[in-house]
Coordinates of C-alpha atoms in Angstrom, one line a residue:
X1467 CA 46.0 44.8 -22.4
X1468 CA 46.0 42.5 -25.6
X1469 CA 44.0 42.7 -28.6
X1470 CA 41.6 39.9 -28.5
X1471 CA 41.2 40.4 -32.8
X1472 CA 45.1 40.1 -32.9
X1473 CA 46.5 39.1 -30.2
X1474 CA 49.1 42.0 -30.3
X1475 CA 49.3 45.1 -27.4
X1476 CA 47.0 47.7 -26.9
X1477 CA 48.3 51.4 -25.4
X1478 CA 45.7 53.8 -23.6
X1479 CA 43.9 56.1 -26.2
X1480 CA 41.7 58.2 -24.2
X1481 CA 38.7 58.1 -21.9
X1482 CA 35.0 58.6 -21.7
X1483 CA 32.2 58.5 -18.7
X1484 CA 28.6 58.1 -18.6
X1485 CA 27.1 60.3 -16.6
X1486 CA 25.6 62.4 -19.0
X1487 CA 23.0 62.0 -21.7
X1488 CA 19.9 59.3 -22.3
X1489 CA 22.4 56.0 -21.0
X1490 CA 23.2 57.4 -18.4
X1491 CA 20.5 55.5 -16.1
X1492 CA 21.8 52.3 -17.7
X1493 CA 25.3 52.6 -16.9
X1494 CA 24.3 53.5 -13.0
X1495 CA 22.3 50.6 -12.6
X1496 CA 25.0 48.1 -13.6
X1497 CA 27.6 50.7 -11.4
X1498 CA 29.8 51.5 -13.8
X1499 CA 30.5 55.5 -14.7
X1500 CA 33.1 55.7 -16.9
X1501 CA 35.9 54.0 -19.2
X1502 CA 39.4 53.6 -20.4
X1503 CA 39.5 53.4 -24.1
X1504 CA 42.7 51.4 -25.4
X1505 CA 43.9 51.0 -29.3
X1506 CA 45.5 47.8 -30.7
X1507 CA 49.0 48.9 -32.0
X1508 CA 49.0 46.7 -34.9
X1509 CA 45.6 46.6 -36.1
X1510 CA 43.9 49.9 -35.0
X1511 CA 40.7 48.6 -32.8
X1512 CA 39.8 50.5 -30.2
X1513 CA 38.7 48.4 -26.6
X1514 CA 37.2 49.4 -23.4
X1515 CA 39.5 47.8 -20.8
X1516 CA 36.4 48.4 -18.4
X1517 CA 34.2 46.5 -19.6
X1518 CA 37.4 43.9 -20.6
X1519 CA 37.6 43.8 -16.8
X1520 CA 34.2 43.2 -15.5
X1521 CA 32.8 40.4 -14.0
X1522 CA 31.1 38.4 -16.1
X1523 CA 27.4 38.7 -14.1
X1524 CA 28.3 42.1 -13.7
X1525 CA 28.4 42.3 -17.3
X1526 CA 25.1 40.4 -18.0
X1527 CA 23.9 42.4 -16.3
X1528 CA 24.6 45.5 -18.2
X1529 CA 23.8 43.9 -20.8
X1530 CA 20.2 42.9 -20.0
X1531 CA 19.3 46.6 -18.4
X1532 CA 20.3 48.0 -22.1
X1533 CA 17.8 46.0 -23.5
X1534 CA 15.1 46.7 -21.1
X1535 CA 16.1 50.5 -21.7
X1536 CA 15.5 49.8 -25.5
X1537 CA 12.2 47.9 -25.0
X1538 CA 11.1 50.3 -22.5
X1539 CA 11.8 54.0 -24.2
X1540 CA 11.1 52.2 -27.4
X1541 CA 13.2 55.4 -29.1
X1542 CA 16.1 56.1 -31.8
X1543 CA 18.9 58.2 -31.7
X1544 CA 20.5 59.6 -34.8
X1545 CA 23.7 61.0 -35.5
X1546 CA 24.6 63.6 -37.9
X1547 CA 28.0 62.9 -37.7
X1548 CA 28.3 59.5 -38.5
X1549 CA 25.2 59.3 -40.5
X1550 CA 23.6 55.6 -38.4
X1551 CA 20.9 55.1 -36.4
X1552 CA 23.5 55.2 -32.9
X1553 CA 21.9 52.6 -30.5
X1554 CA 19.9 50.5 -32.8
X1555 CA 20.1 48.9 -36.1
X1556 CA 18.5 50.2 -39.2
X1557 CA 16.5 46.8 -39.4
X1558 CA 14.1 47.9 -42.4
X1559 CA 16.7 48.5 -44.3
X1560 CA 19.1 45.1 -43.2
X1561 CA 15.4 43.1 -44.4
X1562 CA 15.8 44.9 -48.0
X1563 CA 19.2 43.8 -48.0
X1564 CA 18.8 40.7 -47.8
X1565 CA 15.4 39.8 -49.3
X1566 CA 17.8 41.6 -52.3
X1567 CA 20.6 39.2 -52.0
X1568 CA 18.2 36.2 -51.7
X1569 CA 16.4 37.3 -55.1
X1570 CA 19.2 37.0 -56.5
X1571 CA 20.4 33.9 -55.0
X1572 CA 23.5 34.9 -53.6
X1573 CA 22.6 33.5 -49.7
X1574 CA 20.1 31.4 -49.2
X1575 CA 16.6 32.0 -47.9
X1576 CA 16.0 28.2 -46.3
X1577 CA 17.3 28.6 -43.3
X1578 CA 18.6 31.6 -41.6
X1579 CA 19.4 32.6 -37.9
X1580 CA 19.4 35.9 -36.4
X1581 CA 22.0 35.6 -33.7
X1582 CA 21.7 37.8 -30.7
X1583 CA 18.3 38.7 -32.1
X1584 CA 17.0 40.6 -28.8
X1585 CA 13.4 40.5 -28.8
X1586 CA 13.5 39.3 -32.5
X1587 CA 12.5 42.7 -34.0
X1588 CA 14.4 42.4 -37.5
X1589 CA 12.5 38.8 -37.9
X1590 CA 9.3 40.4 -37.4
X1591 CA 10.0 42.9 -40.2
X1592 CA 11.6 40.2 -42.7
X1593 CA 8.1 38.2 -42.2
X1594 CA 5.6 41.1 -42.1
X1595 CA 7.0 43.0 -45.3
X1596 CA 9.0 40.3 -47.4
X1597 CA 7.4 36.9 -46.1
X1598 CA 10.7 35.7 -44.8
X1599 CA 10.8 33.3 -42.1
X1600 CA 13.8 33.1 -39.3
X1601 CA 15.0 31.4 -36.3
X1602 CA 16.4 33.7 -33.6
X1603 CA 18.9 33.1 -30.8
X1604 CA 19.4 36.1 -27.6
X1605 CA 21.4 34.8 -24.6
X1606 CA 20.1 37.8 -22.9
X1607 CA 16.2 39.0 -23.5
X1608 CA 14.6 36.5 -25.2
X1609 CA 11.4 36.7 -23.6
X1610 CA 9.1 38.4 -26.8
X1611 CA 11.2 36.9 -29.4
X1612 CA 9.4 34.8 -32.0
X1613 CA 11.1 31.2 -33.4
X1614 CA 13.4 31.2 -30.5
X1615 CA 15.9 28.7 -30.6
X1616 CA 17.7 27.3 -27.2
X1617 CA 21.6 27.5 -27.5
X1618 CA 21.4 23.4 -26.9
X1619 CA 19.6 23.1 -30.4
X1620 CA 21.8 25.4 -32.1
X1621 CA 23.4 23.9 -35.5
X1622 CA 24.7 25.2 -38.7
X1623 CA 23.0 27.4 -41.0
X1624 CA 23.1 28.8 -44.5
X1625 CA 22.8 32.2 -43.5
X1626 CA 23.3 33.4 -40.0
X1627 CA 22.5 36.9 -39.0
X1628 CA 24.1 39.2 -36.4
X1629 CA 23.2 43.1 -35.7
X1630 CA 25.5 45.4 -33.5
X1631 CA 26.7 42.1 -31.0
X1632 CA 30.0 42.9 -31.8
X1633 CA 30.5 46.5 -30.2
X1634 CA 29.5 44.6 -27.0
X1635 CA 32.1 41.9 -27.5
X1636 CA 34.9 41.9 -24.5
X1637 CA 36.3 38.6 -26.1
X1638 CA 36.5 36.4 -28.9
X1639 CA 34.9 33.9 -27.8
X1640 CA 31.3 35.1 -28.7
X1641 CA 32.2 35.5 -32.6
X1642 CA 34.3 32.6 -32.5
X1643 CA 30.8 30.6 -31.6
X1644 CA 28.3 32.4 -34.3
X1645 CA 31.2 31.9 -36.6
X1646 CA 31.1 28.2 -36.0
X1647 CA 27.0 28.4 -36.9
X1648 CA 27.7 29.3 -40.4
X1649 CA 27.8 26.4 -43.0
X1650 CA 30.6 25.3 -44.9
X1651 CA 29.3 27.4 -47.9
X1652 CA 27.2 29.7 -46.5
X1653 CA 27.4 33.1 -45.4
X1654 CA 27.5 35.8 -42.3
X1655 CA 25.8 39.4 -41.9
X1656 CA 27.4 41.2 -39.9
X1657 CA 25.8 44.9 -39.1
X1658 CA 28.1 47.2 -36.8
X1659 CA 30.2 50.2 -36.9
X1660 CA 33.7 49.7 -38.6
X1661 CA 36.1 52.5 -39.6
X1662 CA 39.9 52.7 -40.8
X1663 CA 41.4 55.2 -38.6
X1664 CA 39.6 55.5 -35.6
X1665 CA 39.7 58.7 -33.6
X1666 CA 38.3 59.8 -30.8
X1667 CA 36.0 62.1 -32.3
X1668 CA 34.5 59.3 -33.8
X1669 CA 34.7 57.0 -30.7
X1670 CA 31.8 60.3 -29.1
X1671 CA 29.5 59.2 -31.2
X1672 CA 30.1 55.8 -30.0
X1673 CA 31.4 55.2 -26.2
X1674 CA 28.6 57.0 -24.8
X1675 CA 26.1 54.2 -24.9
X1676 CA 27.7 52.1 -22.0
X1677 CA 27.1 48.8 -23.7
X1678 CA 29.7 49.2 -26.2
X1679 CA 33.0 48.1 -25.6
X1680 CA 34.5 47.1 -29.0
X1681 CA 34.9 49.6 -31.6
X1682 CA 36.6 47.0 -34.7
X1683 CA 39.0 48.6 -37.5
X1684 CA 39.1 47.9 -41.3
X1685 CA 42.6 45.6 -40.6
X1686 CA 40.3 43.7 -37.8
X1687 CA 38.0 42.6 -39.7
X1688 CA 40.1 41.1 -42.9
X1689 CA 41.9 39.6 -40.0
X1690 CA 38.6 38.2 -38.5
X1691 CA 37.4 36.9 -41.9
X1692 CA 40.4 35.0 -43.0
X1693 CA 40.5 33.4 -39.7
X1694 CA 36.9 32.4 -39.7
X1695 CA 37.4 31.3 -43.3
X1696 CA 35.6 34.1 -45.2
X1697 CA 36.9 34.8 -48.1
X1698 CA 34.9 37.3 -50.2
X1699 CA 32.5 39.9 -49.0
X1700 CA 30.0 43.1 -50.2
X1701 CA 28.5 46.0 -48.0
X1702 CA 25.3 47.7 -48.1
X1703 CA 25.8 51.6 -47.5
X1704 CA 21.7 51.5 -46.6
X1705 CA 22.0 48.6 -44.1
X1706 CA 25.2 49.2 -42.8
X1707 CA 25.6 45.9 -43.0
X1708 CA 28.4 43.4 -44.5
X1709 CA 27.6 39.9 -45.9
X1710 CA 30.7 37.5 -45.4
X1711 CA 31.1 34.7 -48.0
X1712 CA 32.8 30.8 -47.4
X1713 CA 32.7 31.1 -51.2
X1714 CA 33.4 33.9 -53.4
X1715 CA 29.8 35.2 -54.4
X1716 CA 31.9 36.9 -57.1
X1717 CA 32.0 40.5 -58.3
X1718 CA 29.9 40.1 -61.8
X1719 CA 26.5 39.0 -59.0
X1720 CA 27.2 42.3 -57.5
X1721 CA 27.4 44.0 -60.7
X1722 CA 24.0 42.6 -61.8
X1723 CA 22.2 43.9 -59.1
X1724 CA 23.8 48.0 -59.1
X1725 CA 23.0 47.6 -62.7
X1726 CA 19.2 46.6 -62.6
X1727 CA 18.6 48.9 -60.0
X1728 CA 20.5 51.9 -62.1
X1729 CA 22.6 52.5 -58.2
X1730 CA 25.5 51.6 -56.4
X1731 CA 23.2 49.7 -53.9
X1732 CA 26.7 46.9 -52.9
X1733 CA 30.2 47.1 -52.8
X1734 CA 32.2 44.3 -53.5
X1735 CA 35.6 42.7 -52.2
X1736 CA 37.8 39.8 -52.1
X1737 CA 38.1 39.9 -48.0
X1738 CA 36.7 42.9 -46.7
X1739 CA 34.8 45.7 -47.9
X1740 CA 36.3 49.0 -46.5
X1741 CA 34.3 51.1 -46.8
X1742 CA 34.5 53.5 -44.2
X1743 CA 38.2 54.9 -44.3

């Protein structure tokens, strides 16, 4: 099994099934019980070759009965361990984030996209509480989502959005398109679970939900953003969540805004911010 981050091999790194816990019902609608877990030898991500090897309707599948178990249990599950909302994003606190970084005119507020929105709930929050306005795009449950945009009308924006797509990735090919969204100087949000060394201790806390299948490493994601053309980016420990900059936002913005607020609210970085070791 290759890499699809890097392109180099990947060696079997341990195992995991599915049929215990709340997914559980998920992962025996779609017929799957179990995976192999393989890590990249040359820059540490950790794949499912499971879901690497399914179908592609087979996959949709899966995919649109976890966000029908979402919408219908309408719950979140929290994790001591790694301290994130396991199974959803912390969307209140991605809204802050970036109402913040358009205050201070580091990404623009004009136009933005939330790609692979799912039923849009992050757009609702950004125009409820901080009067922002976005488009969103879901190839898979798009039914209650509000300013839905068709992939055929798809073009480039200033600021494109994307929340926990990327544990479900099984190729590159996804990124590679919401990459290709983003304008020439614009910028990407990209909220998922990224760590340096990844163990499997910390793959429990996130193999048992049976839609993931990517878990990316520190090395992945420089590699990613130099290929995609990134070149600076900062994190928000609250949102969990990276902004990736075409154009270095540079550090002294960053500073301004820890400063006013008297907290280390962002981290900054030429490439990428690792944060989690």
């Amino acid at each position: 099994m290759k890499c699809f981050i890097c392109g180099s091999d990947c060696e079997y790194f341990t195992s995991f099934n599915y049929l215990s816990g709340a997914f559980c019902s998920v992962a025996i609608k779609a017929g799957i019980y179990g995976t192999d877990v393989y890590k990249c030898k040359h820059c540490g991500s950790v794949f499912s070759k499971t879901h690497h090897e399914m179908e592609q309707n087979k996959f949709e599948q899966l995919m649109a009965y976890g966000h029908k178990y979402w919408e219908d249990v309408k719950k979140v599950v929290f994790t001591n361990t790694l301290d994130f909302p396991i199974g959803t994003a912390p969307h209140m606190e991605e809204a802050n984030f970036i109402n913040m970084l358009i205050k201070n005119n580091l990404v623009s507020g004009d136009k933005i996209l939330d790609y692979a929105a799912g039923s849009g709930h992050l757009g609702k929050i950004l125009d409820k509480y901080f009067s922002i306005n976005i488009l969103n795009y879901e190839p898979f449950a798009q039914e209650d989502a509000i300013n839905y945009v068709p992939k055929e009308k798809l073009e480039t924006y200033p600021l494109v959005l994307n929340c926990a797509m990327f544990s479900t990735l099984t190729s590159l090919e996804p990124f590679e398109h919401l990459c290709s969204l983003v304008a020439k100087d614009g910028a990407l949000l990209v909220q998922t679970l990224v760590k340096g060394d990844i163990t499997v201790d910390y793959l429990n806390h996130f193999f048992y939900i049976p839609l993931n299948a990517a878990a990316p490493s520190n090395k992945g994601m420089q590699i990613l953003m130099e290929r995609f053309g990134f070149v600076s980016s900062c994190y928000s420990p609250k949102a969990k969540a990276w902004v990736w900059f075409r154009e270095d936002c540079g550090k002294d913005k960053i500073s301004v805004i820890n400063n006013e607020l008297l907290s280390h609210e962002l981290y900054y970085k030429k490439g990428f911010v690792d944060y989690w070791k």
